[in-house]
Amino acid sequence: MPSEPGGSEEQAVDVDLVRLRYLAAVADHLHFGRAAAALHVARPTVSRALLELEAELGVELFVRPSERTELTPAGVELLEQARLRIAQDDLAQAAPRSDDDAPEPFTIGIMPGVTVSKWTRLWADRKPDAPLKVVRTDVENQVSALHAGIVDVSFVRLPIAQAGLSTIALYAELPVVVVPKDHPATLLDMVTVADLVDEHLLQDPNTVPEWRDAAATGRTVERRPLPAMRTMADAVALVAAGIGVVIVPQSVARMNHRKDVTYLPVVDVAESHVALAWLADRTTPEIEEFIGIVRGRSAQSSRATPTPARDAGARSAEPAAGRSRASGGGGGAKRPAPSARKPAKAAPKSRRGRR
């Protein structure tokens, strides 16, 4: 989140929660009118509140002028922090507690692009006396945070080192490549890694092994060092400038979208699987309760009590496309069939050399 102008990250997140909710609603609907309807308030109320928020922070949160509603990079960064704050607030206690009486919060780790608001609201409804905390994780610490005791459960992106963990597969997301709006690949509905081997991939190639392997044999230009990037918003800004491309889950591309880039499905990159993970030897009643919520068990279900030992043991996180809707997960899109490529539109014979 930007700190200049507008103060420190802590100050930026500590703004009026109502306005943060307005920001999240507009980002979800990409339309002020539909966001206002979902919030059950008048559209001018939402517009005025977000203008006040921009003035308070000293940054523009929305692209202006624009034919459609889009977040600026500063807006994207604030949105990610705002979602954590909103999830935490949804779990606030109905009555204040003294520090001496307050129990330790049940802590959830979430990877970028994963939405957990449905499950955190259910937790608040069922366990109003049990505080819950949501923290952001990344590729480096989504598992280590469990082993270190920082989080009780973690919404992870597979694959992970599963030693000592139990996991439940939730849903799969389509991988997409983020490219400039004028990129030759936009002539297609979707692309393959062969279409991208000469692009400058703005991430560690090991995070996209299909691209890494194809580039090892098919790349015709030397790979350059990665430029300095702090956040995904930084990487997308470099994409917009024509510096390179990134291949990410669709929810991450959507969260960091801006008007000068677009994204396309990559048909031969593995889907991104999201799973819930926890330590197999530390399956507490609270973890069992949260597992039940994620699995869609009702509050009256007998399985809201601790799961039998066979369920609590380490299990592999298989793709759960068939269960994705039932689990209430964060909207992973299905990969279209490769035949959906548009044969009628002739793409340039070679797109190599753009990197």
mmCIF file of C-alpha atoms in Angstrom:
data_model
loop_
_atom_site.group_PDB
_atom_site.id
_atom_site.type_symbol
_atom_site.label_atom_id
_atom_site.label_comp_id
_atom_site.label_asym_id
_atom_site.label_seq_id
_atom_site.Cartn_x
_atom_site.Cartn_y
_atom_site.Cartn_z
ATOM 1 C CA MET A 1 0.000 0.000 0.000
ATOM 2 C CA PRO A 2 1.351 3.422 -0.858
ATOM 3 C CA SER A 3 2.654 5.432 2.072
ATOM 4 C CA GLU A 4 3.325 8.748 0.311
ATOM 5 C CA PRO A 5 1.279 10.821 0.237
ATOM 6 C CA GLY A 6 -1.243 9.547 2.705
ATOM 7 C CA GLY A 7 0.666 8.284 5.722
ATOM 8 C CA SER A 8 1.843 4.869 6.838
ATOM 9 C CA GLU A 9 0.307 1.552 5.891
ATOM 10 C CA GLU A 10 -1.262 1.293 9.330
ATOM 11 C CA GLN A 11 -2.907 4.704 8.920
ATOM 12 C CA ALA A 12 -4.191 3.828 5.456
ATOM 13 C CA VAL A 13 -5.857 0.636 6.633
ATOM 14 C CA ASP A 14 -7.262 2.314 9.742
ATOM 15 C CA VAL A 15 -9.664 4.516 7.790
ATOM 16 C CA ASP A 16 -13.430 4.428 8.258
ATOM 17 C CA LEU A 17 -14.518 0.822 7.745
ATOM 18 C CA VAL A 18 -17.728 1.832 5.997
ATOM 19 C CA ARG A 19 -15.731 3.427 3.192
ATOM 20 C CA LEU A 20 -13.539 0.353 2.934
ATOM 21 C CA ARG A 21 -16.681 -1.718 2.488
ATOM 22 C CA TYR A 22 -17.822 0.660 -0.235
ATOM 23 C CA LEU A 23 -14.454 0.275 -1.959
ATOM 24 C CA ALA A 24 -14.677 -3.527 -1.832
ATOM 25 C CA ALA A 25 -18.238 -3.515 -3.181
ATOM 26 C CA VAL A 26 -17.327 -1.278 -6.130
ATOM 27 C CA ALA A 27 -14.279 -3.470 -6.848
ATOM 28 C CA ASP A 28 -16.457 -6.594 -6.768
ATOM 29 C CA HIS A 29 -19.142 -5.200 -9.073
ATOM 30 C CA LEU A 30 -16.934 -2.841 -11.154
ATOM 31 C CA HIS A 31 -19.926 -0.516 -11.170
ATOM 32 C CA PHE A 32 -20.951 2.169 -8.650
ATOM 33 C CA GLY A 33 -24.673 1.688 -9.209
ATOM 34 C CA ARG A 34 -24.626 -2.087 -8.739
ATOM 35 C CA ALA A 35 -22.348 -1.735 -5.720
ATOM 36 C CA ALA A 36 -24.744 0.777 -4.149
ATOM 37 C CA ALA A 37 -27.679 -1.566 -4.764
ATOM 38 C CA ALA A 38 -25.814 -4.452 -3.139
ATOM 39 C CA LEU A 39 -24.988 -2.229 -0.160
ATOM 40 C CA HIS A 40 -28.599 -0.946 0.046
ATOM 41 C CA VAL A 41 -27.502 2.675 -0.089
ATOM 42 C CA ALA A 42 -27.865 5.456 -2.650
ATOM 43 C CA ARG A 43 -25.259 5.660 -5.389
ATOM 44 C CA PRO A 44 -24.271 9.274 -4.472
ATOM 45 C CA THR A 45 -23.525 8.050 -0.955
ATOM 46 C CA VAL A 46 -20.967 5.559 -2.282
ATOM 47 C CA SER A 47 -19.421 8.067 -4.701
ATOM 48 C CA ARG A 48 -19.119 10.777 -2.065
ATOM 49 C CA ALA A 49 -17.631 8.409 0.521
ATOM 50 C CA LEU A 50 -14.939 7.169 -1.866
ATOM 51 C CA LEU A 51 -14.084 10.694 -2.983
ATOM 52 C CA GLU A 52 -13.602 11.564 0.697
ATOM 53 C CA LEU A 53 -11.436 8.475 1.124
ATOM 54 C CA GLU A 54 -9.233 9.502 -1.808
ATOM 55 C CA ALA A 55 -8.887 13.004 -0.369
ATOM 56 C CA GLU A 56 -7.979 11.606 3.044
ATOM 57 C CA LEU A 57 -5.327 9.257 1.661
ATOM 58 C CA GLY A 58 -4.025 11.667 -0.967
ATOM 59 C CA VAL A 59 -4.213 9.084 -3.769
ATOM 60 C CA GLU A 60 -6.595 8.265 -6.595
ATOM 61 C CA LEU A 61 -8.274 4.895 -6.134
ATOM 62 C CA PHE A 62 -10.067 4.784 -9.497
ATOM 63 C CA VAL A 63 -8.831 5.428 -13.037
ATOM 64 C CA ARG A 64 -10.089 8.764 -14.400
ATOM 65 C CA PRO A 65 -11.240 9.370 -17.017
ATOM 66 C CA SER A 66 -12.382 5.879 -17.923
ATOM 67 C CA GLU A 67 -15.314 4.347 -19.744
ATOM 68 C CA ARG A 68 -15.561 1.668 -17.091
ATOM 69 C CA THR A 69 -14.876 1.390 -13.380
ATOM 70 C CA GLU A 70 -11.268 0.343 -12.744
ATOM 71 C CA LEU A 71 -8.958 0.560 -9.751
ATOM 72 C CA THR A 72 -5.609 2.303 -9.910
ATOM 73 C CA PRO A 73 -2.563 0.428 -8.546
ATOM 74 C CA ALA A 74 -3.026 2.362 -5.288
ATOM 75 C CA GLY A 75 -6.660 1.249 -5.235
ATOM 76 C CA VAL A 76 -5.672 -2.379 -5.775
ATOM 77 C CA GLU A 77 -3.213 -2.292 -2.902
ATOM 78 C CA LEU A 78 -5.729 -0.636 -0.575
ATOM 79 C CA LEU A 79 -8.378 -3.172 -1.610
ATOM 80 C CA GLU A 80 -6.235 -6.142 -0.580
ATOM 81 C CA GLN A 81 -5.648 -4.642 2.847
ATOM 82 C CA ALA A 82 -9.294 -3.593 3.098
ATOM 83 C CA ARG A 83 -10.530 -7.133 2.503
ATOM 84 C CA LEU A 84 -8.477 -8.362 5.447
ATOM 85 C CA ARG A 85 -9.840 -5.575 7.630
ATOM 86 C CA ILE A 86 -13.413 -6.300 6.558
ATOM 87 C CA ALA A 87 -13.047 -10.016 7.280
ATOM 88 C CA GLN A 88 -11.644 -9.227 10.709
ATOM 89 C CA ASP A 89 -14.416 -6.760 11.462
ATOM 90 C CA ASP A 90 -17.079 -9.295 10.458
ATOM 91 C CA LEU A 91 -15.781 -11.402 13.317
ATOM 92 C CA ALA A 92 -15.814 -8.639 15.947
ATOM 93 C CA GLN A 93 -17.271 -9.501 19.329
ATOM 94 C CA ALA A 94 -20.817 -8.350 20.084
ATOM 95 C CA ALA A 95 -19.666 -7.235 23.533
ATOM 96 C CA PRO A 96 -16.209 -5.924 24.405
ATOM 97 C CA ARG A 97 -13.914 -8.089 26.503
ATOM 98 C CA SER A 98 -11.136 -7.156 28.826
ATOM 99 C CA ASP A 99 -7.676 -8.192 27.718
ATOM 100 C CA ASP A 100 -7.520 -10.640 30.599
ATOM 101 C CA ASP A 101 -10.680 -12.459 29.503
ATOM 102 C CA ALA A 102 -10.156 -12.418 25.736
ATOM 103 C CA PRO A 103 -9.166 -15.809 24.307
ATOM 104 C CA GLU A 104 -6.461 -16.199 21.720
ATOM 105 C CA PRO A 105 -7.936 -15.616 18.255
ATOM 106 C CA PHE A 106 -8.326 -18.436 15.779
ATOM 107 C CA THR A 107 -6.029 -17.352 12.948
ATOM 108 C CA ILE A 108 -6.522 -17.960 9.235
ATOM 109 C CA GLY A 109 -3.843 -17.413 6.591
ATOM 110 C CA ILE A 110 -4.957 -16.542 3.055
ATOM 111 C CA MET A 111 -3.053 -16.339 -0.215
ATOM 112 C CA PRO A 112 -3.659 -13.385 -2.578
ATOM 113 C CA GLY A 113 -6.822 -13.801 -4.613
ATOM 114 C CA VAL A 114 -8.461 -16.212 -2.138
ATOM 115 C CA THR A 115 -11.773 -14.943 -0.733
ATOM 116 C CA VAL A 116 -12.884 -16.285 2.650
ATOM 117 C CA SER A 117 -15.638 -13.861 3.649
ATOM 118 C CA LYS A 118 -18.419 -16.471 3.390
ATOM 119 C CA TRP A 119 -16.663 -18.769 5.816
ATOM 120 C CA THR A 120 -15.614 -16.036 8.243
ATOM 121 C CA ARG A 121 -19.212 -14.781 8.415
ATOM 122 C CA LEU A 122 -20.443 -18.288 9.213
ATOM 123 C CA TRP A 123 -17.788 -18.573 11.929
ATOM 124 C CA ALA A 124 -18.989 -15.299 13.460
ATOM 125 C CA ASP A 125 -22.595 -16.535 13.395
ATOM 126 C CA ARG A 126 -21.814 -19.894 14.986
ATOM 127 C CA LYS A 127 -19.080 -18.884 17.415
ATOM 128 C CA PRO A 128 -19.785 -15.265 18.423
ATOM 129 C CA ASP A 129 -17.581 -15.604 21.505
ATOM 130 C CA ALA A 130 -14.559 -16.907 19.585
ATOM 131 C CA PRO A 131 -12.454 -14.163 17.978
ATOM 132 C CA LEU A 132 -10.995 -14.868 14.554
ATOM 133 C CA LYS A 133 -8.038 -13.196 12.853
ATOM 134 C CA VAL A 134 -7.206 -13.177 9.124
ATOM 135 C CA VAL A 135 -3.624 -12.641 7.965
ATOM 136 C CA ARG A 136 -2.150 -12.473 4.467
ATOM 137 C CA THR A 137 0.420 -15.044 3.382
ATOM 138 C CA ASP A 138 2.518 -15.566 0.270
ATOM 139 C CA VAL A 139 4.264 -18.410 -1.554
ATOM 140 C CA GLU A 140 7.187 -18.289 0.861
ATOM 141 C CA ASN A 141 5.235 -18.554 4.119
ATOM 142 C CA GLN A 142 1.844 -20.125 3.325
ATOM 143 C CA VAL A 143 3.101 -23.413 4.857
ATOM 144 C CA SER A 144 5.829 -22.206 7.204
ATOM 145 C CA ALA A 145 3.270 -20.025 8.986
ATOM 146 C CA LEU A 146 1.483 -23.235 10.018
ATOM 147 C CA HIS A 147 4.626 -24.926 11.312
ATOM 148 C CA ALA A 148 5.629 -21.753 13.176
ATOM 149 C CA GLY A 149 2.223 -21.523 14.870
ATOM 150 C CA ILE A 150 1.473 -18.132 13.309
ATOM 151 C CA VAL A 151 -1.781 -19.406 11.791
ATOM 152 C CA ASP A 152 -4.097 -22.256 12.789
ATOM 153 C CA VAL A 153 -5.247 -22.995 9.234
ATOM 154 C CA SER A 154 -4.008 -21.707 5.911
ATOM 155 C CA PHE A 155 -5.714 -21.323 2.542
ATOM 156 C CA VAL A 156 -2.854 -22.382 0.270
ATOM 157 C CA ARG A 157 -2.144 -22.638 -3.423
ATOM 158 C CA LEU A 158 -0.859 -26.064 -4.379
ATOM 159 C CA PRO A 159 1.596 -27.656 -4.766
ATOM 160 C CA ILE A 160 3.038 -27.415 -1.272
ATOM 161 C CA ALA A 161 5.314 -29.545 0.908
ATOM 162 C CA GLN A 162 2.601 -31.643 2.588
ATOM 163 C CA ALA A 163 4.722 -33.394 5.215
ATOM 164 C CA GLY A 164 2.889 -33.209 8.522
ATOM 165 C CA LEU A 165 -0.149 -31.496 7.015
ATOM 166 C CA SER A 166 -3.763 -32.380 6.451
ATOM 167 C CA THR A 167 -5.398 -30.732 3.442
ATOM 168 C CA ILE A 168 -8.810 -30.374 1.859
ATOM 169 C CA ALA A 169 -8.945 -29.470 -1.825
ATOM 170 C CA LEU A 170 -11.461 -26.681 -2.463
ATOM 171 C CA TYR A 171 -11.447 -25.464 -6.056
ATOM 172 C CA ALA A 172 -9.273 -24.933 -9.108
ATOM 173 C CA GLU A 173 -8.555 -21.668 -10.911
ATOM 174 C CA LEU A 174 -7.761 -21.002 -14.528
ATOM 175 C CA PRO A 175 -4.170 -19.806 -15.205
ATOM 176 C CA VAL A 176 -4.000 -16.641 -17.306
ATOM 177 C CA VAL A 177 -1.245 -14.513 -18.822
ATOM 178 C CA VAL A 178 -1.413 -10.767 -18.227
ATOM 179 C CA VAL A 179 -0.344 -8.833 -21.343
ATOM 180 C CA PRO A 180 -0.587 -5.244 -22.635
ATOM 181 C CA LYS A 181 -3.849 -4.369 -24.377
ATOM 182 C CA ASP A 182 -2.059 -4.134 -27.761
ATOM 183 C CA HIS A 183 -0.177 -7.441 -27.463
ATOM 184 C CA PRO A 184 -0.414 -9.718 -30.564
ATOM 185 C CA ALA A 185 -1.729 -12.539 -28.365
ATOM 186 C CA THR A 186 -4.972 -10.607 -27.887
ATOM 187 C CA LEU A 187 -6.003 -11.796 -31.361
ATOM 188 C CA LEU A 188 -6.609 -15.171 -29.692
ATOM 189 C CA ASP A 189 -9.126 -16.306 -27.105
ATOM 190 C CA MET A 190 -6.380 -18.228 -25.314
ATOM 191 C CA VAL A 191 -2.693 -19.043 -25.717
ATOM 192 C CA THR A 192 -0.162 -21.797 -25.081
ATOM 193 C CA VAL A 193 3.262 -21.577 -23.472
ATOM 194 C CA ALA A 194 4.753 -21.957 -26.957
ATOM 195 C CA ASP A 195 3.184 -18.591 -27.773
ATOM 196 C CA LEU A 196 4.975 -17.053 -24.796
ATOM 197 C CA VAL A 197 8.462 -18.593 -24.680
ATOM 198 C CA ASP A 198 10.166 -15.470 -26.029
ATOM 199 C CA GLU A 199 8.337 -13.143 -23.649
ATOM 200 C CA HIS A 200 10.132 -11.689 -20.651
ATOM 201 C CA LEU A 201 8.414 -13.579 -17.819
ATOM 202 C CA LEU A 202 8.298 -11.217 -14.833
ATOM 203 C CA GLN A 203 8.478 -13.980 -12.243
ATOM 204 C CA ASP A 204 10.601 -16.941 -11.236
ATOM 205 C CA PRO A 205 10.252 -19.480 -14.086
ATOM 206 C CA ASN A 206 10.056 -22.261 -11.497
ATOM 207 C CA THR A 207 6.629 -20.923 -10.512
ATOM 208 C CA VAL A 208 5.437 -21.778 -14.048
ATOM 209 C CA PRO A 209 7.271 -25.056 -14.843
ATOM 210 C CA GLU A 210 5.431 -25.491 -18.150
ATOM 211 C CA TRP A 211 6.801 -22.162 -19.409
ATOM 212 C CA ARG A 212 10.237 -22.926 -17.954
ATOM 213 C CA ASP A 213 10.464 -26.255 -19.770
ATOM 214 C CA ALA A 214 9.163 -24.886 -23.069
ATOM 215 C CA ALA A 215 11.528 -21.913 -22.917
ATOM 216 C CA ALA A 216 14.479 -24.216 -22.256
ATOM 217 C CA THR A 217 14.099 -25.684 -25.745
ATOM 218 C CA GLY A 218 12.108 -23.114 -27.707
ATOM 219 C CA ARG A 219 13.353 -19.724 -26.526
ATOM 220 C CA THR A 220 15.377 -17.785 -29.120
ATOM 221 C CA VAL A 221 16.459 -14.797 -27.004
ATOM 222 C CA GLU A 222 18.515 -14.523 -23.840
ATOM 223 C CA ARG A 223 16.578 -14.126 -20.621
ATOM 224 C CA ARG A 224 17.205 -10.827 -18.846
ATOM 225 C CA PRO A 225 17.377 -10.296 -15.074
ATOM 226 C CA LEU A 226 14.094 -9.485 -13.400
ATOM 227 C CA PRO A 227 13.464 -5.800 -12.665
ATOM 228 C CA ALA A 228 12.779 -4.659 -9.111
ATOM 229 C CA MET A 229 9.214 -5.515 -8.079
ATOM 230 C CA ARG A 230 7.673 -5.366 -4.626
ATOM 231 C CA THR A 231 4.078 -6.376 -5.297
ATOM 232 C CA MET A 232 1.965 -7.941 -8.015
ATOM 233 C CA ALA A 233 0.690 -4.440 -8.762
ATOM 234 C CA ASP A 234 4.292 -3.479 -9.567
ATOM 235 C CA ALA A 235 4.587 -6.442 -11.930
ATOM 236 C CA VAL A 236 1.340 -5.548 -13.702
ATOM 237 C CA ALA A 237 2.557 -1.964 -14.104
ATOM 238 C CA LEU A 238 5.635 -3.350 -15.872
ATOM 239 C CA VAL A 239 3.373 -5.467 -18.076
ATOM 240 C CA ALA A 240 1.453 -2.325 -19.019
ATOM 241 C CA ALA A 241 4.744 -0.667 -19.941
ATOM 242 C CA GLY A 242 5.572 -3.521 -22.322
ATOM 243 C CA ILE A 243 8.431 -4.874 -20.203
ATOM 244 C CA GLY A 244 7.115 -8.439 -19.938
ATOM 245 C CA VAL A 245 4.228 -10.694 -18.920
ATOM 246 C CA VAL A 246 3.084 -12.633 -15.855
ATOM 247 C CA ILE A 247 1.214 -15.941 -15.602
ATOM 248 C CA VAL A 248 -1.036 -16.069 -12.545
ATOM 249 C CA PRO A 249 -4.364 -17.498 -11.329
ATOM 250 C CA GLN A 250 -7.325 -15.632 -12.783
ATOM 251 C CA SER A 251 -8.418 -14.187 -9.414
ATOM 252 C CA VAL A 252 -4.979 -12.592 -8.971
ATOM 253 C CA ALA A 253 -5.150 -11.082 -12.467
ATOM 254 C CA ARG A 254 -8.644 -9.777 -11.778
ATOM 255 C CA MET A 255 -7.604 -8.300 -8.446
ATOM 256 C CA ASN A 256 -4.734 -6.402 -10.111
ATOM 257 C CA HIS A 257 -6.552 -5.437 -13.308
ATOM 258 C CA ARG A 258 -6.022 -2.039 -14.928
ATOM 259 C CA LYS A 259 -7.263 -0.479 -18.166
ATOM 260 C CA ASP A 260 -4.009 -0.851 -20.148
ATOM 261 C CA VAL A 261 -3.650 -4.619 -19.680
ATOM 262 C CA THR A 262 -5.772 -7.680 -20.329
ATOM 263 C CA TYR A 263 -5.449 -11.368 -19.554
ATOM 264 C CA LEU A 264 -5.894 -14.566 -21.561
ATOM 265 C CA PRO A 265 -6.219 -18.231 -20.510
ATOM 266 C CA VAL A 266 -3.070 -20.340 -20.945
ATOM 267 C CA VAL A 267 -4.358 -23.752 -21.946
ATOM 268 C CA ASP A 268 -1.318 -25.889 -21.185
ATOM 269 C CA VAL A 269 -0.410 -24.506 -17.766
ATOM 270 C CA ALA A 270 -1.784 -26.476 -14.823
ATOM 271 C CA GLU A 271 -4.744 -25.013 -12.999
ATOM 272 C CA SER A 272 -4.064 -23.386 -9.643
ATOM 273 C CA HIS A 273 -5.605 -25.516 -6.894
ATOM 274 C CA VAL A 274 -6.642 -23.859 -3.650
ATOM 275 C CA ALA A 275 -6.773 -25.988 -0.504
ATOM 276 C CA LEU A 276 -7.264 -25.611 3.220
ATOM 277 C CA ALA A 277 -4.270 -26.903 5.209
ATOM 278 C CA TRP A 278 -3.498 -27.417 8.878
ATOM 279 C CA LEU A 279 -1.056 -29.422 11.024
ATOM 280 C CA ALA A 280 -2.199 -33.055 11.200
ATOM 281 C CA ASP A 281 -1.042 -33.477 14.810
ATOM 282 C CA ARG A 282 -2.653 -30.234 15.946
ATOM 283 C CA THR A 283 -6.290 -30.739 14.924
ATOM 284 C CA THR A 284 -8.029 -28.756 17.665
ATOM 285 C CA PRO A 285 -11.806 -28.518 18.190
ATOM 286 C CA GLU A 286 -11.649 -25.021 16.689
ATOM 287 C CA ILE A 287 -9.966 -26.368 13.557
ATOM 288 C CA GLU A 288 -12.597 -29.126 13.358
ATOM 289 C CA GLU A 289 -15.303 -26.488 13.614
ATOM 290 C CA PHE A 290 -13.756 -24.428 10.836
ATOM 291 C CA ILE A 291 -13.319 -27.523 8.648
ATOM 292 C CA GLY A 292 -17.017 -28.207 9.089
ATOM 293 C CA ILE A 293 -17.867 -24.680 7.982
ATOM 294 C CA VAL A 294 -15.686 -24.938 4.896
ATOM 295 C CA ARG A 295 -17.151 -28.333 4.022
ATOM 296 C CA GLY A 296 -20.660 -26.910 4.228
ATOM 297 C CA ARG A 297 -21.830 -28.718 7.335
ATOM 298 C CA SER A 298 -24.779 -27.148 9.083
ATOM 299 C CA ALA A 299 -24.517 -25.927 12.649
ATOM 300 C CA GLN A 300 -26.750 -28.857 13.718
ATOM 301 C CA SER A 301 -24.659 -31.495 11.934
ATOM 302 C CA SER A 302 -23.235 -34.196 14.145
ATOM 303 C CA ARG A 303 -19.988 -33.733 12.261
ATOM 304 C CA ALA A 304 -19.630 -30.236 13.661
ATOM 305 C CA THR A 305 -17.972 -32.140 16.498
ATOM 306 C CA PRO A 306 -14.437 -33.493 16.007
ATOM 307 C CA THR A 307 -13.922 -35.513 12.829
ATOM 308 C CA PRO A 308 -12.977 -39.214 13.151
ATOM 309 C CA ALA A 309 -9.255 -39.877 13.124
ATOM 310 C CA ARG A 310 -9.290 -41.137 9.540
ATOM 311 C CA ASP A 311 -10.447 -37.691 8.357
ATOM 312 C CA ALA A 312 -7.969 -35.811 10.488
ATOM 313 C CA GLY A 313 -4.931 -37.618 9.078
ATOM 314 C CA ALA A 314 -2.788 -36.241 6.287
ATOM 315 C CA ARG A 315 -4.534 -36.538 2.961
ATOM 316 C CA SER A 316 -3.642 -35.541 -0.545
ATOM 317 C CA ALA A 317 -5.346 -32.481 -1.986
ATOM 318 C CA GLU A 318 -6.859 -33.859 -5.162
ATOM 319 C CA PRO A 319 -8.432 -31.493 -7.697
ATOM 320 C CA ALA A 320 -11.978 -30.922 -6.477
ATOM 321 C CA ALA A 321 -13.615 -29.339 -9.481
ATOM 322 C CA GLY A 322 -16.799 -31.235 -8.773
ATOM 323 C CA ARG A 323 -16.955 -29.844 -5.235
ATOM 324 C CA SER A 324 -15.889 -26.297 -5.926
ATOM 325 C CA ARG A 325 -19.359 -24.773 -5.845
ATOM 326 C CA ALA A 326 -20.515 -26.788 -2.878
ATOM 327 C CA SER A 327 -17.531 -25.686 -0.857
ATOM 328 C CA GLY A 328 -18.365 -22.023 -1.307
ATOM 329 C CA GLY A 329 -14.870 -21.122 -2.429
ATOM 330 C CA GLY A 330 -13.467 -18.046 -4.037
ATOM 331 C CA GLY A 331 -14.635 -18.422 -7.608
ATOM 332 C CA GLY A 332 -12.006 -20.450 -9.442
ATOM 333 C CA ALA A 333 -12.828 -20.402 -13.154
ATOM 334 C CA LYS A 334 -12.697 -23.565 -15.231
ATOM 335 C CA ARG A 335 -10.177 -23.882 -18.020
ATOM 336 C CA PRO A 336 -11.884 -23.752 -21.434
ATOM 337 C CA ALA A 337 -11.229 -26.573 -23.887
ATOM 338 C CA PRO A 338 -8.279 -25.965 -26.248
ATOM 339 C CA SER A 339 -10.652 -26.173 -29.224
ATOM 340 C CA ALA A 340 -12.104 -22.833 -28.216
ATOM 341 C CA ARG A 341 -9.176 -21.019 -29.869
ATOM 342 C CA LYS A 342 -10.467 -18.817 -32.673
ATOM 343 C CA PRO A 343 -9.340 -20.326 -35.979
ATOM 344 C CA ALA A 344 -10.895 -17.529 -38.008
ATOM 345 C CA LYS A 345 -8.643 -14.832 -36.594
ATOM 346 C CA ALA A 346 -5.178 -14.996 -38.062
ATOM 347 C CA ALA A 347 -2.497 -14.280 -35.498
ATOM 348 C CA PRO A 348 0.916 -13.026 -36.584
ATOM 349 C CA LYS A 349 3.108 -15.930 -37.655
ATOM 350 C CA SER A 350 5.718 -15.022 -35.094
ATOM 351 C CA ARG A 351 5.386 -13.201 -31.831
ATOM 352 C CA ARG A 352 8.940 -13.806 -30.778
ATOM 353 C CA GLY A 353 11.214 -10.924 -30.072
ATOM 354 C CA ARG A 354 8.772 -9.091 -27.791
ATOM 355 C CA ARG A 355 10.220 -9.475 -24.316
#
